[in-house]
Amino acid sequence: QGNMAFAGKYEFEGDENYDDFVNKIGLPSDKIEMGRNCKIVTEVVQNGNDFTWTQHFPGGRTTTNTFTIGKEADMETMGGKKFKATVKMEGGKIVADFPNYHHTAEICGGKLVEVSSQISRLVYNKKKKKKK
């Protein structure tokens, strides 16, 4: 299980490009402020491929996602949006596609490192035929 040892309690240490990311994914301004430099504690309980991933926010609010690697699960975003996702394990990283971003989590030097990147979204209009 070497690289799959995620279990533990992790305290927020810092973030990069937070404002840019949360604005791009459309997080409401009250949630953006709540999350800025927020001392979130992430608690991971792992039993093989079964995970319970809880984020404890200041003020007592928590978000918990329970999932099994490779199986579809009901999930919830930081902003409270519910969705379904299949969480995968790729090269020792936990990988999941949230509604409008791609999320990975891995253990580096005893620290939990989570990376969220926006998924590019292209929209095309059907071209109307010109009348002659």
CSV table of N, CA and C in Angstrom, one decimal:
chain,number,residue,atom,x,y,z
A,1,GLN,N,0.8,-1.2,0.0
A,1,GLN,CA,0.0,0.0,0.0
A,1,GLN,C,0.8,1.3,0.0
A,2,GLY,N,2.2,1.1,0.1
A,2,GLY,CA,3.1,2.2,0.1
A,2,GLY,C,2.6,3.6,-0.2
A,3,ASN,N,2.4,3.9,-1.5
A,3,ASN,CA,2.0,5.3,-1.9
A,3,ASN,C,0.6,5.6,-1.7
A,4,MET,N,-0.2,4.7,-1.1
A,4,MET,CA,-1.6,4.9,-0.9
A,4,MET,C,-1.9,5.3,0.6
A,5,ALA,N,-0.9,5.6,1.4
A,5,ALA,CA,-1.2,5.9,2.8
A,5,ALA,C,-1.6,7.4,2.9
A,6,PHE,N,-2.9,7.6,2.8
A,6,PHE,CA,-3.5,9.0,2.9
A,6,PHE,C,-4.0,9.3,4.2
A,7,ALA,N,-4.3,8.3,5.0
A,7,ALA,CA,-5.0,8.5,6.3
A,7,ALA,C,-4.2,9.5,7.2
A,8,GLY,N,-5.0,10.3,7.8
A,8,GLY,CA,-4.4,11.3,8.7
A,8,GLY,C,-5.2,12.6,8.8
A,9,LYS,N,-4.7,13.5,9.6
A,9,LYS,CA,-5.4,14.8,9.8
A,9,LYS,C,-4.3,15.8,9.3
A,10,TYR,N,-4.8,16.7,8.3
A,10,TYR,CA,-3.9,17.7,7.7
A,10,TYR,C,-4.4,19.1,7.9
A,11,GLU,N,-3.5,20.0,8.4
A,11,GLU,CA,-3.9,21.4,8.6
A,11,GLU,C,-3.5,22.2,7.4
A,12,PHE,N,-4.3,23.1,7.0
A,12,PHE,CA,-4.0,24.0,5.9
A,12,PHE,C,-2.7,24.7,6.1
A,13,GLU,N,-1.9,24.8,5.1
A,13,GLU,CA,-0.6,25.5,5.2
A,13,GLU,C,-0.5,26.7,4.3
A,14,GLY,N,-1.1,26.6,3.1
A,14,GLY,CA,-1.0,27.7,2.1
A,14,GLY,C,-1.6,27.3,0.8
A,15,ASP,N,-1.8,28.3,0.0
A,15,ASP,CA,-2.4,28.1,-1.3
A,15,ASP,C,-1.7,29.0,-2.4
A,16,GLU,N,-1.8,28.5,-3.6
A,16,GLU,CA,-1.3,29.3,-4.8
A,16,GLU,C,-2.4,29.6,-5.7
A,17,ASN,N,-2.5,30.8,-6.3
A,17,ASN,CA,-3.5,31.1,-7.3
A,17,ASN,C,-4.9,30.9,-6.9
A,18,TYR,N,-5.2,31.0,-5.6
A,18,TYR,CA,-6.6,30.8,-5.0
A,18,TYR,C,-7.6,31.7,-5.7
A,19,ASP,N,-7.4,33.0,-5.7
A,19,ASP,CA,-8.4,33.9,-6.2
A,19,ASP,C,-8.7,33.6,-7.7
A,20,ASP,N,-7.7,33.5,-8.5
A,20,ASP,CA,-7.9,33.2,-9.9
A,20,ASP,C,-8.7,31.9,-10.1
A,21,PHE,N,-8.4,30.9,-9.4
A,21,PHE,CA,-9.1,29.6,-9.5
A,21,PHE,C,-10.6,29.7,-9.1
A,22,VAL,N,-10.8,30.2,-7.9
A,22,VAL,CA,-12.2,30.3,-7.4
A,22,VAL,C,-13.1,31.2,-8.3
A,23,ASN,N,-12.5,32.2,-8.8
A,23,ASN,CA,-13.3,33.1,-9.7
A,23,ASN,C,-13.6,32.4,-11.0
A,24,LYS,N,-12.7,31.6,-11.6
A,24,LYS,CA,-12.9,30.9,-12.8
A,24,LYS,C,-14.0,29.8,-12.7
A,25,ILE,N,-14.0,29.2,-11.5
A,25,ILE,CA,-15.0,28.1,-11.3
A,25,ILE,C,-16.4,28.6,-10.8
A,26,GLY,N,-16.4,30.0,-10.6
A,26,GLY,CA,-17.7,30.6,-10.3
A,26,GLY,C,-18.1,30.4,-8.8
A,27,LEU,N,-17.2,30.3,-7.9
A,27,LEU,CA,-17.6,30.2,-6.5
A,27,LEU,C,-18.1,31.6,-6.0
A,28,PRO,N,-19.2,31.6,-5.3
A,28,PRO,CA,-19.8,32.9,-4.9
A,28,PRO,C,-18.9,33.7,-3.9
A,29,SER,N,-18.9,35.0,-4.0
A,29,SER,CA,-18.0,35.8,-3.2
A,29,SER,C,-17.9,35.5,-1.7
A,30,ASP,N,-19.1,35.2,-1.1
A,30,ASP,CA,-19.1,34.9,0.3
A,30,ASP,C,-18.3,33.6,0.6
A,31,LYS,N,-18.4,32.6,-0.3
A,31,LYS,CA,-17.6,31.4,-0.2
A,31,LYS,C,-16.1,31.7,-0.5
A,32,ILE,N,-15.8,32.6,-1.4
A,32,ILE,CA,-14.4,32.9,-1.7
A,32,ILE,C,-13.8,33.5,-0.4
A,33,GLU,N,-14.4,34.5,0.2
A,33,GLU,CA,-13.9,35.1,1.4
A,33,GLU,C,-13.7,34.1,2.5
A,34,MET,N,-14.7,33.2,2.7
A,34,MET,CA,-14.7,32.2,3.7
A,34,MET,C,-13.5,31.3,3.5
A,35,GLY,N,-13.1,31.0,2.3
A,35,GLY,CA,-12.0,30.0,2.0
A,35,GLY,C,-10.7,30.7,2.0
A,36,ARG,N,-10.6,32.0,1.9
A,36,ARG,CA,-9.3,32.6,1.8
A,36,ARG,C,-8.5,32.5,3.1
A,37,ASN,N,-7.3,31.9,2.9
A,37,ASN,CA,-6.4,31.7,4.1
A,37,ASN,C,-7.2,31.0,5.2
A,38,CYS,N,-8.1,30.2,4.9
A,38,CYS,CA,-9.0,29.5,5.8
A,38,CYS,C,-8.2,28.4,6.5
A,39,LYS,N,-8.2,28.3,7.7
A,39,LYS,CA,-7.5,27.2,8.4
A,39,LYS,C,-8.4,25.9,8.4
A,40,ILE,N,-8.5,25.4,7.1
A,40,ILE,CA,-9.2,24.1,6.9
A,40,ILE,C,-8.4,22.9,7.4
A,41,VAL,N,-9.1,22.0,8.1
A,41,VAL,CA,-8.4,20.8,8.5
A,41,VAL,C,-9.1,19.7,7.7
A,42,THR,N,-8.2,19.0,7.0
A,42,THR,CA,-8.7,17.9,6.1
A,42,THR,C,-8.4,16.6,6.9
A,43,GLU,N,-9.4,15.7,7.1
A,43,GLU,CA,-9.2,14.5,7.8
A,43,GLU,C,-9.6,13.3,6.8
A,44,VAL,N,-8.6,12.4,6.6
A,44,VAL,CA,-8.8,11.3,5.7
A,44,VAL,C,-8.8,10.0,6.4
A,45,VAL,N,-9.8,9.3,6.3
A,45,VAL,CA,-9.9,7.9,6.9
A,45,VAL,C,-9.9,7.0,5.7
A,46,GLN,N,-8.9,6.0,5.7
A,46,GLN,CA,-8.7,5.1,4.6
A,46,GLN,C,-8.7,3.7,5.0
A,47,ASN,N,-9.5,2.9,4.3
A,47,ASN,CA,-9.5,1.5,4.6
A,47,ASN,C,-9.4,0.8,3.2
A,48,GLY,N,-8.1,0.5,2.8
A,48,GLY,CA,-7.9,0.0,1.4
A,48,GLY,C,-8.2,1.0,0.4
A,49,ASN,N,-9.2,0.7,-0.4
A,49,ASN,CA,-9.7,1.6,-1.5
A,49,ASN,C,-10.9,2.4,-1.1
A,50,ASP,N,-11.3,2.3,0.2
A,50,ASP,CA,-12.5,3.0,0.7
A,50,ASP,C,-12.0,4.3,1.5
A,51,PHE,N,-12.5,5.4,1.1
A,51,PHE,CA,-12.1,6.7,1.7
A,51,PHE,C,-13.3,7.5,2.3
A,52,THR,N,-13.0,8.1,3.4
A,52,THR,CA,-13.9,9.2,3.9
A,52,THR,C,-13.0,10.4,4.1
A,53,TRP,N,-13.4,11.4,3.3
A,53,TRP,CA,-12.6,12.6,3.1
A,53,TRP,C,-13.4,13.8,3.7
A,54,THR,N,-13.0,14.3,4.9
A,54,THR,CA,-13.8,15.4,5.5
A,54,THR,C,-12.9,16.7,5.6
A,55,GLN,N,-13.6,17.8,5.3
A,55,GLN,CA,-12.9,19.1,5.4
A,55,GLN,C,-13.7,19.8,6.5
A,56,HIS,N,-12.9,20.2,7.6
A,56,HIS,CA,-13.5,20.9,8.7
A,56,HIS,C,-13.2,22.4,8.5
A,57,PHE,N,-14.2,23.2,8.4
A,57,PHE,CA,-14.0,24.7,8.2
A,57,PHE,C,-14.2,25.4,9.5
A,58,PRO,N,-13.5,26.6,9.7
A,58,PRO,CA,-13.8,27.3,10.9
A,58,PRO,C,-15.3,27.7,11.0
A,59,GLY,N,-15.8,27.6,12.3
A,59,GLY,CA,-17.2,27.9,12.5
A,59,GLY,C,-18.0,26.6,12.5
A,60,GLY,N,-17.4,25.5,12.4
A,60,GLY,CA,-18.1,24.2,12.6
A,60,GLY,C,-18.6,23.6,11.3
A,61,ARG,N,-18.5,24.2,10.1
A,61,ARG,CA,-19.1,23.6,8.9
A,61,ARG,C,-18.1,22.5,8.4
A,62,THR,N,-18.7,21.4,8.0
A,62,THR,CA,-17.9,20.4,7.4
A,62,THR,C,-18.4,19.9,6.1
A,63,THR,N,-17.6,19.4,5.2
A,63,THR,CA,-18.0,18.7,4.0
A,63,THR,C,-17.3,17.4,4.0
A,64,THR,N,-18.1,16.3,3.8
A,64,THR,CA,-17.6,15.0,3.8
A,64,THR,C,-18.0,14.2,2.5
A,65,ASN,N,-17.0,13.6,1.9
A,65,ASN,CA,-17.2,12.8,0.7
A,65,ASN,C,-16.7,11.4,1.1
A,66,THR,N,-17.5,10.4,0.8
A,66,THR,CA,-17.1,9.0,1.0
A,66,THR,C,-17.1,8.4,-0.4
A,67,PHE,N,-16.0,7.7,-0.7
A,67,PHE,CA,-15.9,7.1,-2.0
A,67,PHE,C,-15.0,5.9,-2.0
A,68,THR,N,-15.1,5.1,-3.0
A,68,THR,CA,-14.3,3.9,-3.2
A,68,THR,C,-13.6,4.1,-4.5
A,69,ILE,N,-12.2,3.9,-4.6
A,69,ILE,CA,-11.5,4.1,-5.8
A,69,ILE,C,-12.1,3.2,-6.9
A,70,GLY,N,-12.4,3.8,-8.0
A,70,GLY,CA,-12.9,3.1,-9.2
A,70,GLY,C,-14.4,2.9,-9.3
A,71,LYS,N,-15.1,3.4,-8.2
A,71,LYS,CA,-16.6,3.3,-8.2
A,71,LYS,C,-17.2,4.7,-8.2
A,72,GLU,N,-18.3,4.8,-8.9
A,72,GLU,CA,-19.0,6.1,-8.9
A,72,GLU,C,-19.6,6.4,-7.5
A,73,ALA,N,-19.5,7.7,-7.0
A,73,ALA,CA,-19.9,8.0,-5.7
A,73,ALA,C,-20.6,9.4,-5.8
A,74,ASP,N,-21.5,9.6,-4.8
A,74,ASP,CA,-22.2,10.9,-4.7
A,74,ASP,C,-21.2,11.8,-3.9
A,75,MET,N,-20.9,13.0,-4.5
A,75,MET,CA,-19.9,13.9,-3.9
A,75,MET,C,-20.5,15.3,-3.8
A,76,GLU,N,-19.8,16.1,-3.1
A,76,GLU,CA,-20.2,17.5,-2.8
A,76,GLU,C,-19.0,18.4,-2.9
A,77,THR,N,-19.2,19.6,-3.6
A,77,THR,CA,-18.1,20.5,-3.7
A,77,THR,C,-18.0,21.4,-2.5
A,78,MET,N,-16.9,22.1,-2.4
A,78,MET,CA,-16.7,23.1,-1.3
A,78,MET,C,-17.9,24.0,-1.2
A,79,GLY,N,-18.4,24.4,-2.3
A,79,GLY,CA,-19.5,25.3,-2.4
A,79,GLY,C,-20.9,24.7,-2.1
A,80,GLY,N,-20.9,23.4,-1.9
A,80,GLY,CA,-22.1,22.7,-1.5
A,80,GLY,C,-22.9,22.1,-2.7
A,81,LYS,N,-22.3,22.1,-3.9
A,81,LYS,CA,-23.0,21.5,-5.1
A,81,LYS,C,-22.8,20.0,-5.1
A,82,LYS,N,-23.9,19.3,-5.3
A,82,LYS,CA,-23.8,17.8,-5.3
A,82,LYS,C,-23.6,17.3,-6.7
A,83,PHE,N,-22.8,16.3,-6.9
A,83,PHE,CA,-22.5,15.7,-8.2
A,83,PHE,C,-22.1,14.2,-8.0
A,84,LYS,N,-22.0,13.5,-9.1
A,84,LYS,CA,-21.5,12.1,-9.1
A,84,LYS,C,-20.1,12.1,-9.8
A,85,ALA,N,-19.2,11.3,-9.2
A,85,ALA,CA,-17.8,11.2,-9.8
A,85,ALA,C,-17.3,9.8,-9.5
A,86,THR,N,-16.4,9.4,-10.4
A,86,THR,CA,-15.7,8.2,-10.1
A,86,THR,C,-14.2,8.6,-9.8
A,87,VAL,N,-13.8,8.3,-8.6
A,87,VAL,CA,-12.5,8.7,-8.1
A,87,VAL,C,-11.5,7.6,-8.5
A,88,LYS,N,-10.4,8.0,-9.1
A,88,LYS,CA,-9.4,7.0,-9.6
A,88,LYS,C,-8.1,7.2,-8.8
A,89,MET,N,-7.2,6.2,-8.9
A,89,MET,CA,-5.9,6.3,-8.4
A,89,MET,C,-5.0,6.2,-9.6
A,90,GLU,N,-4.2,7.3,-9.8
A,90,GLU,CA,-3.2,7.3,-10.9
A,90,GLU,C,-1.9,7.7,-10.4
A,91,GLY,N,-0.9,6.8,-10.5
A,91,GLY,CA,0.4,7.0,-10.1
A,91,GLY,C,0.6,7.5,-8.6
A,92,GLY,N,-0.2,6.9,-7.7
A,92,GLY,CA,-0.2,7.3,-6.3
A,92,GLY,C,-1.0,8.5,-6.0
A,93,LYS,N,-1.7,9.1,-7.0
A,93,LYS,CA,-2.5,10.3,-6.8
A,93,LYS,C,-4.0,9.9,-6.8
A,94,ILE,N,-4.8,10.5,-6.0
A,94,ILE,CA,-6.2,10.4,-6.1
A,94,ILE,C,-6.7,11.4,-7.1
A,95,VAL,N,-7.5,11.0,-8.0
A,95,VAL,CA,-7.9,11.9,-9.1
A,95,VAL,C,-9.4,11.9,-9.3
A,96,ALA,N,-10.0,13.1,-9.3
A,96,ALA,CA,-11.5,13.2,-9.5
A,96,ALA,C,-11.8,14.4,-10.4
A,97,ASP,N,-12.8,14.2,-11.2
A,97,ASP,CA,-13.3,15.4,-12.0
A,97,ASP,C,-14.6,15.9,-11.3
A,98,PHE,N,-14.4,17.2,-10.8
A,98,PHE,CA,-15.5,17.9,-10.1
A,98,PHE,C,-16.3,18.6,-11.3
A,99,PRO,N,-17.5,19.2,-11.0
A,99,PRO,CA,-18.3,19.7,-12.1
A,99,PRO,C,-17.5,20.7,-13.1
A,100,ASN,N,-16.6,21.5,-12.6
A,100,ASN,CA,-15.9,22.4,-13.5
A,100,ASN,C,-14.4,22.5,-13.2
A,101,TYR,N,-13.9,21.5,-12.5
A,101,TYR,CA,-12.4,21.4,-12.4
A,101,TYR,C,-12.0,20.0,-12.1
A,102,HIS,N,-10.7,19.8,-12.4
A,102,HIS,CA,-10.0,18.5,-12.2
A,102,HIS,C,-9.2,18.6,-10.9
A,103,HIS,N,-9.4,17.6,-10.1
A,103,HIS,CA,-8.7,17.6,-8.7
A,103,HIS,C,-7.8,16.4,-8.5
A,104,THR,N,-6.6,16.7,-8.0
A,104,THR,CA,-5.8,15.6,-7.6
A,104,THR,C,-5.3,15.8,-6.2
A,105,ALA,N,-5.0,14.7,-5.5
A,105,ALA,CA,-4.5,14.7,-4.1
A,105,ALA,C,-3.4,13.7,-4.0
A,106,GLU,N,-2.3,14.1,-3.4
A,106,GLU,CA,-1.2,13.1,-3.2
A,106,GLU,C,-0.4,13.5,-1.9
A,107,ILE,N,0.3,12.5,-1.4
A,107,ILE,CA,1.1,12.8,-0.2
A,107,ILE,C,2.6,13.0,-0.7
A,108,CYS,N,3.1,14.2,-0.3
A,108,CYS,CA,4.5,14.6,-0.7
A,108,CYS,C,5.2,15.0,0.6
A,109,GLY,N,6.2,14.3,0.9
A,109,GLY,CA,7.0,14.7,2.1
A,109,GLY,C,6.1,14.7,3.4
A,110,GLY,N,5.2,13.8,3.5
A,110,GLY,CA,4.3,13.8,4.7
A,110,GLY,C,3.2,14.8,4.7
A,111,LYS,N,3.1,15.6,3.6
A,111,LYS,CA,2.1,16.6,3.5
A,111,LYS,C,1.0,16.2,2.5
A,112,LEU,N,-0.2,16.5,2.7
A,112,LEU,CA,-1.3,16.3,1.7
A,112,LEU,C,-1.3,17.5,0.8
A,113,VAL,N,-1.1,17.2,-0.5
A,113,VAL,CA,-1.0,18.3,-1.5
A,113,VAL,C,-2.2,18.1,-2.5
A,114,GLU,N,-3.1,19.0,-2.5
A,114,GLU,CA,-4.3,19.0,-3.4
A,114,GLU,C,-4.1,20.0,-4.5
A,115,VAL,N,-4.4,19.6,-5.7
A,115,VAL,CA,-4.3,20.5,-6.9
A,115,VAL,C,-5.6,20.5,-7.6
A,116,SER,N,-6.2,21.6,-7.8
A,116,SER,CA,-7.4,21.8,-8.6
A,116,SER,C,-7.1,22.6,-9.8
A,117,SER,N,-7.4,22.1,-11.0
A,117,SER,CA,-7.2,22.9,-12.2
A,117,SER,C,-8.5,23.0,-13.0
A,118,GLN,N,-8.8,24.1,-13.6
A,118,GLN,CA,-10.0,24.3,-14.3
A,118,GLN,C,-10.0,23.5,-15.6
A,119,ILE,N,-11.1,22.9,-15.9
A,119,ILE,CA,-11.3,22.1,-17.1
A,119,ILE,C,-11.7,23.1,-18.2
A,120,SER,N,-11.0,23.1,-19.3
A,120,SER,CA,-11.3,23.9,-20.4
A,120,SER,C,-12.7,23.6,-20.9
A,121,ARG,N,-13.5,24.6,-21.2
A,121,ARG,CA,-14.9,24.4,-21.7
A,121,ARG,C,-15.1,25.2,-22.9
A,122,LEU,N,-15.3,24.5,-24.0
A,122,LEU,CA,-15.5,25.1,-25.3
A,122,LEU,C,-17.0,25.0,-25.7
A,123,VAL,N,-17.6,26.1,-26.2
A,123,VAL,CA,-19.0,26.1,-26.6
A,123,VAL,C,-19.1,26.5,-28.0
A,124,TYR,N,-19.8,25.8,-28.9
A,124,TYR,CA,-19.9,26.1,-30.3
A,124,TYR,C,-21.4,26.3,-30.6
A,125,ASN,N,-21.7,27.3,-31.4
A,125,ASN,CA,-23.0,27.5,-31.9
A,125,ASN,C,-23.2,26.8,-33.2
A,126,LYS,N,-24.3,26.2,-33.5
A,126,LYS,CA,-24.6,25.6,-34.8
A,126,LYS,C,-24.7,26.7,-35.8
A,127,LYS,N,-23.9,26.5,-36.9
A,127,LYS,CA,-23.9,27.5,-37.9
A,127,LYS,C,-25.2,27.4,-38.7
A,128,LYS,N,-25.9,28.6,-38.9
A,128,LYS,CA,-27.1,28.6,-39.7
A,128,LYS,C,-26.8,28.7,-41.1
A,129,LYS,N,-27.5,28.0,-41.9
A,129,LYS,CA,-27.3,28.1,-43.4
A,129,LYS,C,-27.9,29.4,-43.9
A,130,LYS,N,-27.1,30.0,-44.8
A,130,LYS,CA,-27.5,31.3,-45.3
A,130,LYS,C,-28.6,31.1,-46.3
A,131,LYS,N,-29.7,31.9,-46.3
A,131,LYS,CA,-30.7,31.8,-47.3
A,131,LYS,C,-30.3,32.6,-48.5
A,132,LYS,N,-30.6,32.0,-49.7
A,132,LYS,CA,-30.2,32.6,-51.0
A,132,LYS,C,-31.3,33.4,-51.6
